[in-house]
Tab-separated table of C-alpha atoms and ligand atoms in Angstrom:
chain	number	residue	atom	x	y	z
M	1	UNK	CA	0.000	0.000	0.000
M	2	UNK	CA	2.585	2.821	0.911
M	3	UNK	CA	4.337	1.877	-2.552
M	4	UNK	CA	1.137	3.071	-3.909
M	5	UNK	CA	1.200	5.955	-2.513
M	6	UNK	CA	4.706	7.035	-3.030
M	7	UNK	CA	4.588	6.018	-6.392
M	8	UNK	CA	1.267	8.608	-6.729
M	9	UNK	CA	3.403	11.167	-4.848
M	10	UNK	CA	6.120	11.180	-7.025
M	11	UNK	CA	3.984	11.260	-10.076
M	12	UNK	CA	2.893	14.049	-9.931
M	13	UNK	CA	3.283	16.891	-12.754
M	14	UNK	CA	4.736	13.826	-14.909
M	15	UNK	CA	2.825	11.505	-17.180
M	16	UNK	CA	3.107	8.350	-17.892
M	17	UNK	CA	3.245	7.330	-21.020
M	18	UNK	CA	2.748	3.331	-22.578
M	19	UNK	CA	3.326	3.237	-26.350
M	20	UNK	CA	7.213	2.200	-27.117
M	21	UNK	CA	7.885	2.096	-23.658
M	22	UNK	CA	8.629	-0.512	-21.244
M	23	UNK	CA	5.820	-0.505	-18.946
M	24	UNK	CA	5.704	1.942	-16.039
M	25	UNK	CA	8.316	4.217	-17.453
M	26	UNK	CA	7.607	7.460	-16.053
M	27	UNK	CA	8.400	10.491	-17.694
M	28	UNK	CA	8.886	14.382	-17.781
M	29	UNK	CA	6.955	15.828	-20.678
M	30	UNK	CA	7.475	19.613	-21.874
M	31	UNK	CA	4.950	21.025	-20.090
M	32	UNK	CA	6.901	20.421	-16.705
M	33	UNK	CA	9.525	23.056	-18.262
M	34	UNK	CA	10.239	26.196	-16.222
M	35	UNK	CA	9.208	29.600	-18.316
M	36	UNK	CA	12.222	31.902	-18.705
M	37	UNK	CA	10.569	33.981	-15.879
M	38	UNK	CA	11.243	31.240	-13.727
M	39	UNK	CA	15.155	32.094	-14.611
M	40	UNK	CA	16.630	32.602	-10.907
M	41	UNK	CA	18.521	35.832	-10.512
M	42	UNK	CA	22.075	34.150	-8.261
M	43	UNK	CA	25.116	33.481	-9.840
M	44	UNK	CA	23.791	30.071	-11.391
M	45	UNK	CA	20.826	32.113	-12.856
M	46	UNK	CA	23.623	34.563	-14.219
M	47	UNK	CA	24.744	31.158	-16.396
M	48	UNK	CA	21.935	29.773	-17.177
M	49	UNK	CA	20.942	33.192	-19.136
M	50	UNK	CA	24.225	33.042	-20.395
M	51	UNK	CA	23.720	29.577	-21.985
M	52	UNK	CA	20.806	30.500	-23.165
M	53	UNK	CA	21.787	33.161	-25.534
M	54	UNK	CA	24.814	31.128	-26.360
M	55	UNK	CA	22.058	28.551	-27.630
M	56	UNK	CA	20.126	31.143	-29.170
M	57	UNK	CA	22.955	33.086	-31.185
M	58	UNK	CA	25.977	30.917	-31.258
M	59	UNK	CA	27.750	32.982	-33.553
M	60	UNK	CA	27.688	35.939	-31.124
M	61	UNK	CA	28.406	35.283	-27.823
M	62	UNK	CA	30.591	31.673	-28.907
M	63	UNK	CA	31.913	33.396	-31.845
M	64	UNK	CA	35.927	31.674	-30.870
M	65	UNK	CA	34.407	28.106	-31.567
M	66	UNK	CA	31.717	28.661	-34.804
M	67	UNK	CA	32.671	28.006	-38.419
M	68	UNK	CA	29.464	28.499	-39.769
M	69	UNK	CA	26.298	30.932	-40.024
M	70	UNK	CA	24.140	28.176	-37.478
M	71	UNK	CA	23.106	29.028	-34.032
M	72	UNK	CA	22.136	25.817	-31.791
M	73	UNK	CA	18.584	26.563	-32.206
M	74	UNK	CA	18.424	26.569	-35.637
M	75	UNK	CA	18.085	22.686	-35.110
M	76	UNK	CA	17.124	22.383	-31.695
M	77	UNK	CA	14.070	24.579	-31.717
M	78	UNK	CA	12.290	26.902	-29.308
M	79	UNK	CA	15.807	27.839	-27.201
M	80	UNK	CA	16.259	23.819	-26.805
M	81	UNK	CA	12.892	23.255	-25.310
M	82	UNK	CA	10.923	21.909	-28.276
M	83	UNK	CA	10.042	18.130	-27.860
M	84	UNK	CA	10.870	16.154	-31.078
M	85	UNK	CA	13.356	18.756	-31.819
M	86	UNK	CA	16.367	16.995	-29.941
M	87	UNK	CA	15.698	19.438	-26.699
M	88	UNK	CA	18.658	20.141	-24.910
M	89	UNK	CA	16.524	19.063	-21.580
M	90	UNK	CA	15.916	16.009	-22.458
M	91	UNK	CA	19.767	15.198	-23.923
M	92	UNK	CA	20.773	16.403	-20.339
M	93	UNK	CA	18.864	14.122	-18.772
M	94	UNK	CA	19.817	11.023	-20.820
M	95	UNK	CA	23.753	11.426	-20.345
M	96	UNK	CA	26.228	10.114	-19.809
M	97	UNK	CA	25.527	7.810	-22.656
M	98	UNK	CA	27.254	5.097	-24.713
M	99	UNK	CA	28.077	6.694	-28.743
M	100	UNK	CA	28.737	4.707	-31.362
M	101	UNK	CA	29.716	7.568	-33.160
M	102	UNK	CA	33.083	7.906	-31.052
M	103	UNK	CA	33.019	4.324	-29.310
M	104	UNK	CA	32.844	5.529	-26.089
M	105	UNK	CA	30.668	6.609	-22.683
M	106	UNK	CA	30.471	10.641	-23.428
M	107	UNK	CA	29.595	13.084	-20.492
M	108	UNK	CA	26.791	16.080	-21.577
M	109	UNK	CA	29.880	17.675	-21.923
M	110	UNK	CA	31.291	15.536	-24.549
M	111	UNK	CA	28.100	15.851	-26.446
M	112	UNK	CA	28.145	19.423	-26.602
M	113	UNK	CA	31.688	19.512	-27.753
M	114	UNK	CA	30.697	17.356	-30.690
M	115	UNK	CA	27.975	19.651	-31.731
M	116	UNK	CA	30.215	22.622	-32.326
M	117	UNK	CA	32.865	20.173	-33.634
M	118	UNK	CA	30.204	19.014	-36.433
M	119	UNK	CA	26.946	20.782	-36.801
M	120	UNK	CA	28.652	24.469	-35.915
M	121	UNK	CA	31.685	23.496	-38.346
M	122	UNK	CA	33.533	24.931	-35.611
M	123	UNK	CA	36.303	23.880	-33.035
M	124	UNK	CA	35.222	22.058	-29.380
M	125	UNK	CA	35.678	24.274	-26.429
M	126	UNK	CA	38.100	22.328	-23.768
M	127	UNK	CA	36.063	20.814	-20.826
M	128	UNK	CA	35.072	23.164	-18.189
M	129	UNK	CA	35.629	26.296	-20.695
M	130	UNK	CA	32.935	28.892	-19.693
M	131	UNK	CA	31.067	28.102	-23.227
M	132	UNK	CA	30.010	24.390	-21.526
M	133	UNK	CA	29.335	25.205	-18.386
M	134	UNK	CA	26.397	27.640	-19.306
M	135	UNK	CA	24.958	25.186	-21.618
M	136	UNK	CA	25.432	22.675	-19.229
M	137	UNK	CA	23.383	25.045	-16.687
M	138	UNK	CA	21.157	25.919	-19.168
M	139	UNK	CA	20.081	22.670	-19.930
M	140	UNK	CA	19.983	21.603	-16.378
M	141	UNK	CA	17.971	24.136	-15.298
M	142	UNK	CA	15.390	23.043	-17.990
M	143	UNK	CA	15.396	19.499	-16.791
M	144	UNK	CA	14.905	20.623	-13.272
M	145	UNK	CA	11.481	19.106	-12.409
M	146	UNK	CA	12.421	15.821	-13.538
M	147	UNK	CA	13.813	14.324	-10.440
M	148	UNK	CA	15.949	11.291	-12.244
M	149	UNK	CA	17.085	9.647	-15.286
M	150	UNK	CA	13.915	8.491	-17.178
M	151	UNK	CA	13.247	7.411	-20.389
M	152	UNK	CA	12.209	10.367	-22.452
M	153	UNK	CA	10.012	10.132	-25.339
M	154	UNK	CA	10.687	13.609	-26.208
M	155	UNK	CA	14.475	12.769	-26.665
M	156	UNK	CA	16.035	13.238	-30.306
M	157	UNK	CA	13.860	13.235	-33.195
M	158	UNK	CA	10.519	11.193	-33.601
M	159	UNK	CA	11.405	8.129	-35.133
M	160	UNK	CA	10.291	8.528	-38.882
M	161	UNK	CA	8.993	5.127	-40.939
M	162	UNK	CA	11.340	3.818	-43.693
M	163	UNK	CA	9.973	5.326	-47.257
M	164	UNK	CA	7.977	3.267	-49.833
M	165	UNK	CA	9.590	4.309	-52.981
M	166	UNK	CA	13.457	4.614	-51.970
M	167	UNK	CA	14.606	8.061	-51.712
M	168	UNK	CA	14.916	10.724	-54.773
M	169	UNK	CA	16.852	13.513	-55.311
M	170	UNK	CA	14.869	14.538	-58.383
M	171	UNK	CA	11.578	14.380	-56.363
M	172	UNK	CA	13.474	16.339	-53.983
M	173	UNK	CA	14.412	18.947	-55.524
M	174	UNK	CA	10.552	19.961	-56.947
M	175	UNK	CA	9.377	19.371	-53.472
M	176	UNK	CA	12.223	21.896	-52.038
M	177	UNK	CA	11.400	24.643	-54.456
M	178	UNK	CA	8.094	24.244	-53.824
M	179	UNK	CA	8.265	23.827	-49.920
M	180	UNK	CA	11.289	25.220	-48.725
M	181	UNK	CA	13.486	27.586	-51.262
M	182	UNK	CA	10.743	30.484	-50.440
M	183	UNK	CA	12.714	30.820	-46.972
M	184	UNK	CA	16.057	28.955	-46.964
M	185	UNK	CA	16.941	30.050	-50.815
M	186	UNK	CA	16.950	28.174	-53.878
M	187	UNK	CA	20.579	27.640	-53.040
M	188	UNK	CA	20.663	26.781	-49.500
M	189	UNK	CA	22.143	29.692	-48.808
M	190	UNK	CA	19.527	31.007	-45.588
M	191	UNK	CA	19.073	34.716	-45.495
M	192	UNK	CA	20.870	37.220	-43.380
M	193	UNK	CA	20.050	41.050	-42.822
M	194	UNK	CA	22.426	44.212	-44.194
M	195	UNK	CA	24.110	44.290	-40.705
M	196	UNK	CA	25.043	40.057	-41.177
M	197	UNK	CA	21.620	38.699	-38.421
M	198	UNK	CA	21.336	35.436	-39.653
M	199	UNK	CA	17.446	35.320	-40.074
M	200	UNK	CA	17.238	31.988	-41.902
M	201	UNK	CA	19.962	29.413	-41.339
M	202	UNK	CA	21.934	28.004	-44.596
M	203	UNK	CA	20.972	24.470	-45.437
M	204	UNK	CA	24.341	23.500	-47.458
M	205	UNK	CA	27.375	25.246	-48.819
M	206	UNK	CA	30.774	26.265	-46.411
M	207	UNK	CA	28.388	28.562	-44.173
M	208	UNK	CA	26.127	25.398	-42.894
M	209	UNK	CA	27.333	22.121	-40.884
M	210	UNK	CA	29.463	20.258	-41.908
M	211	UNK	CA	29.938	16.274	-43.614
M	212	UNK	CA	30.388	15.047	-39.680
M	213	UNK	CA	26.986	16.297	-38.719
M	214	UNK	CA	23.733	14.016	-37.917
M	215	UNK	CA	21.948	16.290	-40.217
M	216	UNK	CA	23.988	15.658	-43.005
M	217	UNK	CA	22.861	12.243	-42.759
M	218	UNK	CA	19.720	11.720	-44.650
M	219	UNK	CA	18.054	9.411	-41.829
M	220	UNK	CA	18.521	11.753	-39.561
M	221	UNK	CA	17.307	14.962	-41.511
M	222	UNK	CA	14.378	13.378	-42.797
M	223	UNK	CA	13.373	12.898	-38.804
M	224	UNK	CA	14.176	16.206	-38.230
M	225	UNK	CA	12.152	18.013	-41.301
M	226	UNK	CA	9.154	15.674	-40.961
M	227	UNK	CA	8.404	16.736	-37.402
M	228	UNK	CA	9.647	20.352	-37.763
M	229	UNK	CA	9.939	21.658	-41.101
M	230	UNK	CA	8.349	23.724	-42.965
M	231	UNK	CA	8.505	25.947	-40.292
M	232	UNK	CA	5.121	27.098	-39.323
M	233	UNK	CA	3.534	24.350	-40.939
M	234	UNK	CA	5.232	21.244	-39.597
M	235	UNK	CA	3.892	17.916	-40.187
M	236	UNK	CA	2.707	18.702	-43.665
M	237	UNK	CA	4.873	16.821	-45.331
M	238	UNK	CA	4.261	13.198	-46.262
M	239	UNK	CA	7.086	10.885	-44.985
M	240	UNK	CA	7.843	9.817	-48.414
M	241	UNK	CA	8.780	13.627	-49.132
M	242	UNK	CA	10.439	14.310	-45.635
M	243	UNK	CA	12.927	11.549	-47.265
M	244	UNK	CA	12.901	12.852	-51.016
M	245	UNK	CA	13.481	16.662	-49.489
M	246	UNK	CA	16.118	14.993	-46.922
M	247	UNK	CA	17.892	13.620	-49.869
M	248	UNK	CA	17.929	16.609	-51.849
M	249	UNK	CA	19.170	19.012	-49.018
M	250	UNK	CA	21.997	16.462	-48.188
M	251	UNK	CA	23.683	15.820	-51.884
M	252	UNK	CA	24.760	19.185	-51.939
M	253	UNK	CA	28.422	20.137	-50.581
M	254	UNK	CA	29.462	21.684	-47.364
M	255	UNK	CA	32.273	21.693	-45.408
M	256	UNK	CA	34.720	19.383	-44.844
M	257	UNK	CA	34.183	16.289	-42.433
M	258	UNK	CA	36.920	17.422	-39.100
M	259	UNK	CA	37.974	13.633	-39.360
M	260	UNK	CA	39.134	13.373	-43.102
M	261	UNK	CA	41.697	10.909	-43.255
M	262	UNK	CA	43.910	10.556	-46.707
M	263	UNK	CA	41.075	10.485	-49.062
M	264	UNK	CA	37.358	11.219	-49.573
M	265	UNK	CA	36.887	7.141	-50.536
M	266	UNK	CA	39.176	6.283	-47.264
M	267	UNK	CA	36.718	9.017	-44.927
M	268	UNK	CA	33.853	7.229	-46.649
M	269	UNK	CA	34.663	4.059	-45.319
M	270	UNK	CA	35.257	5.341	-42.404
M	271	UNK	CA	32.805	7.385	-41.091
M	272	UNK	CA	29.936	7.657	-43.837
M	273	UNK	CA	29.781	3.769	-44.730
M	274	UNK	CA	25.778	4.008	-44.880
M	275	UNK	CA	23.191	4.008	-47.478
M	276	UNK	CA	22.212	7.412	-45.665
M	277	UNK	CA	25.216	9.763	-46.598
M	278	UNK	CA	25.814	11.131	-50.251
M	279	UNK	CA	30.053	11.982	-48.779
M	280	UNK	CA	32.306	10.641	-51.432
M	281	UNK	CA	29.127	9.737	-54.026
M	282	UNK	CA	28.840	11.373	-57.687
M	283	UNK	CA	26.376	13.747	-57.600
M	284	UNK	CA	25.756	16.007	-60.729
M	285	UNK	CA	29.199	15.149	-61.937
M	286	UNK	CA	30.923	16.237	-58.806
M	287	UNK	CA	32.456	13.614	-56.013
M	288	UNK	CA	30.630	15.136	-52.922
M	289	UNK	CA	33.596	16.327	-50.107
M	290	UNK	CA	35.838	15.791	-52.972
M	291	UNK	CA	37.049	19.862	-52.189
M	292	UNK	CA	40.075	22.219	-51.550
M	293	UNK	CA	41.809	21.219	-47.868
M	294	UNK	CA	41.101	25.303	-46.995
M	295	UNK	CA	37.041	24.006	-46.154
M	296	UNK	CA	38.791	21.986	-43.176
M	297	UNK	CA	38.166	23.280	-39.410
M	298	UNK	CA	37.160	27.262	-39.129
M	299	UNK	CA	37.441	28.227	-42.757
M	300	UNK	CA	35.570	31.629	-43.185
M	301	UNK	CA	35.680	34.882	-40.775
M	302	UNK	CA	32.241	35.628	-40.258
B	1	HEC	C1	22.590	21.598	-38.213
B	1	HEC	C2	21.751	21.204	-37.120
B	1	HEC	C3	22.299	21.275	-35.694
B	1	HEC	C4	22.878	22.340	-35.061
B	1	HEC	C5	23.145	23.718	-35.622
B	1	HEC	C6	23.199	21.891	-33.718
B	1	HEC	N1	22.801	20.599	-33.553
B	1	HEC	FE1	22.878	19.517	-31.838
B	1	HEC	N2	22.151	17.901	-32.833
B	1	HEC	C7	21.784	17.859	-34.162
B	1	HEC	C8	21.416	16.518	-34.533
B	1	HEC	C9	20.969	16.043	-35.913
B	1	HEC	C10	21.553	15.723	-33.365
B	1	HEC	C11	21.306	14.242	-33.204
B	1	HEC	C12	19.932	14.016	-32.700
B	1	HEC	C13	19.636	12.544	-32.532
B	1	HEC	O1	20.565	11.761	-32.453
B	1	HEC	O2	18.434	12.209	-32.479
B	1	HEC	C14	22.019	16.638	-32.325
B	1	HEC	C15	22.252	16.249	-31.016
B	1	HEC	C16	22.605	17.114	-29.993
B	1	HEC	C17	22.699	16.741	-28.606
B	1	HEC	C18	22.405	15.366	-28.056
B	1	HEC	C19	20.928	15.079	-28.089
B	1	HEC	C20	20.564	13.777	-27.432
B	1	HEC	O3	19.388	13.619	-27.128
B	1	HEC	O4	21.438	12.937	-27.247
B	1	HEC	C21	23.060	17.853	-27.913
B	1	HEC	C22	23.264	17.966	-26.424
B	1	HEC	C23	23.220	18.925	-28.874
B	1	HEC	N3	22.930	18.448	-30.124
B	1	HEC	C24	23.613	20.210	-28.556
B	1	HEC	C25	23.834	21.212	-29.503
B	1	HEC	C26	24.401	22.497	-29.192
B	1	HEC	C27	24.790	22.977	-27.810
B	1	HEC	C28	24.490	23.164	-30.367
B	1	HEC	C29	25.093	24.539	-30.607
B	1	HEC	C30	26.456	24.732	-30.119
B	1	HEC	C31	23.955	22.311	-31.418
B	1	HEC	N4	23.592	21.122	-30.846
B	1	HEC	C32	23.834	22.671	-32.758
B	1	HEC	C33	21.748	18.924	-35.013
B	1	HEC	C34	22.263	20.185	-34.748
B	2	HEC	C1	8.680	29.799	-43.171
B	2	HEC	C2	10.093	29.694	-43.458
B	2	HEC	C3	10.651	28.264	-43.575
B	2	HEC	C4	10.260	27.289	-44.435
B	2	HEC	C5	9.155	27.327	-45.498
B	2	HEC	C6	11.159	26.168	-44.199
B	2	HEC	N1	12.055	26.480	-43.199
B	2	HEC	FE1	13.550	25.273	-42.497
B	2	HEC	N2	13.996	26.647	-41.074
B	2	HEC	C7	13.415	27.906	-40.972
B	2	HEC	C8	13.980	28.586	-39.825
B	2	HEC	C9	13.660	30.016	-39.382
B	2	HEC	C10	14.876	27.681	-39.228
B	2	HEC	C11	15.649	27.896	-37.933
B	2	HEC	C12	14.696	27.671	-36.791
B	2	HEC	C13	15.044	28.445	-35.541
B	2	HEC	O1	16.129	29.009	-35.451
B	2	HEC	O2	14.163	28.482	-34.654
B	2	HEC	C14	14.888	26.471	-40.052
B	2	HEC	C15	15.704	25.372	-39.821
B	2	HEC	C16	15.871	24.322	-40.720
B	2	HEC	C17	16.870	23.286	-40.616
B	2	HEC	C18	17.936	23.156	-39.541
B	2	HEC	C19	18.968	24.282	-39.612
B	2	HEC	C20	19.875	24.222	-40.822
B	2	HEC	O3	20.228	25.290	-41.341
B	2	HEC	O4	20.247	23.129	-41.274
B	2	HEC	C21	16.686	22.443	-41.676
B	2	HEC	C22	17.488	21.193	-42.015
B	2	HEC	C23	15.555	22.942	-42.436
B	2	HEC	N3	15.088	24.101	-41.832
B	2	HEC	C24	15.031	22.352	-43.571
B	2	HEC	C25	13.889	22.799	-44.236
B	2	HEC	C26	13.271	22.099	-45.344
B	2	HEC	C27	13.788	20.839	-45.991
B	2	HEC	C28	12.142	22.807	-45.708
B	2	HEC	C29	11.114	22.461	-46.744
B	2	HEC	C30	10.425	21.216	-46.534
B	2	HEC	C31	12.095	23.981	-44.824
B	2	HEC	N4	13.155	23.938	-43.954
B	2	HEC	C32	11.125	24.978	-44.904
B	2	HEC	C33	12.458	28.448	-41.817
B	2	HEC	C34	11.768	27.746	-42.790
């Protein structure tokens, strides 16, 4: 009986939810996150604002470790909070975690350093650099009201069914002009104001992430773009064209992958030895990441 009643006790404000769960997971959902209101106003507050507007305008206030025109939010919508959006929260919560991506247990900490190693085409801040610790804060402060590691639904992207036809370029490319190009360009190239505000982020070319990110896989960017893009009118898309878009918006070239070893056929194999990458394929008579060494690491000043 007093299991019961613990069990009710510690429920509360959290739901629990059954499908693709083990039974009795219980878990925080997004509408357990503190407002920025909420923000307190002592020296931790003072960092989690901090990592906050690092997360909002990456360029700005992280300029030393950015190689690109993308802020974290860009991806991660709504400041991090946005479930099915990979929400920084809900990453905080789920580390430290096994990678397959570098073989080994990474801290939050580790994580973070990978996303401005990849996705911000930029350079990892050391552990403990100021950078970290307020997006570690941030995000912690986010997760505050759930109380332990759970399974969280809301992690990562919704998981997005294989597509009947195979994927296609070609079919792509009409659905991005139709769907996408009126905000993000016909050439992927985002749009910025006269004083350099990125107001739309860059989908390819040297200003976007770069050949290590998830998002240039197509797998993951199809996840990503069927639960979140177009912007404004989300979930539009069939999943057939979240793929076909995905496709399109990933065989186009961008910077160099950090880890290129000796040759784009060698870096292939690997690091993008999947049926989901376009690195090192022919595409439009090109080799994609076949491209001058100057693309490696921070290559343009902002
Ligand atoms: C170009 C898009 C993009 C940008 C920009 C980006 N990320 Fe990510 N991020 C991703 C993708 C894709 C994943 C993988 C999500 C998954 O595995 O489901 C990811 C994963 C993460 C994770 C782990 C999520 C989890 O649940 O394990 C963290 C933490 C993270 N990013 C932080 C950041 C931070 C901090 C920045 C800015 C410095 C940033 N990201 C910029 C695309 C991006
Ligand atoms: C109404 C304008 C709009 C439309 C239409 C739109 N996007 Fe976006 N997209 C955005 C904005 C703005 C962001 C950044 C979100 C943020 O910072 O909160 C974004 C972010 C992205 C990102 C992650 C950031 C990056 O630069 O890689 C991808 C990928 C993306 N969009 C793909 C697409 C695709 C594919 C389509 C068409 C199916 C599309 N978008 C349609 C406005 C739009």
């Amino acid at each position: 009986m007093r299991h019961w009643i613990l069990l009710l006790f510690l429920t509360t404000g959290f739901v629990t939810v059954a499908s693709g769960l083990p039974t009795g997971v219980t878990t925080a959902l997004a509408t357990t996150l503190p407002s920025d209101a909420e923000m307190p106003t002592d020296e931790f507050g003072q960092m989690v604002r901090k990592g906050q507007l690092i997360f909002s305008e990456t360029g700005k206030y992280a300029r030393a470790y950015v190689g690109n025109d993308l802020s974290c939010q860009n991806c991660h919508l709504d400041k991090g909070r946005k479930a099915g959006a990979a929400p920084l929260w809900a990453a905080y919560l789920s580390y430290p975690a096994y990678r397959a991506k570098n073989h080994h247990v990474n801290t939050f900490a580790e994580r973070l350093q990978e996303c401005f190693r990849f996705s911000m085409n930029g350079k990892a801040p050391p552990l403990g650099d100021p950078v970290l610790v307020a997006l570690e804060s941030y995000a912690s402060w986010m997760g505050r009201n759930a109380t332990s590691r759970l399974v969280l639904p809301e992690r990562g992207f919704p998981e997005i069914q294989k597509p009947d036809q195979g994927i296609s370029q070609e079919r792509g490319k009409t659905l991005y002009v139709a769907h996408c190009a009126s905000c993000h360009g016909l050439d992927g190239e985002g749009e910025k104001k006269s004083d350099g505000t990125v107001v739309i982020p860059p989908l390819w070319g040297m200003r976007s992430f770069n050949w290590g990110a998830g998002m240039a896989r197509i797998d993951h960017a199809a996840a990503f773009i069927k639960a979140n893009m177009p912007l404004g009118t989300a979930g539009t898309l069939s999943t057939q064209e979240a793929w076909d878009v995905a496709a399109f918006v990933d065989a186009h070239e961008r910077p160099q992958d950090p880890r290129y070893s000796l040759s784009v056929e060698n870096t292939r194999i690997l690091y993008h030895n999947t049926p989901y990458s376009w690195y090192g394929r022919m595409v439009e008579g090109h080799v994609l990441g076949d491209q001058p060494a100057a693309s490696l690491g921070l290559p343009l000043a902002p």
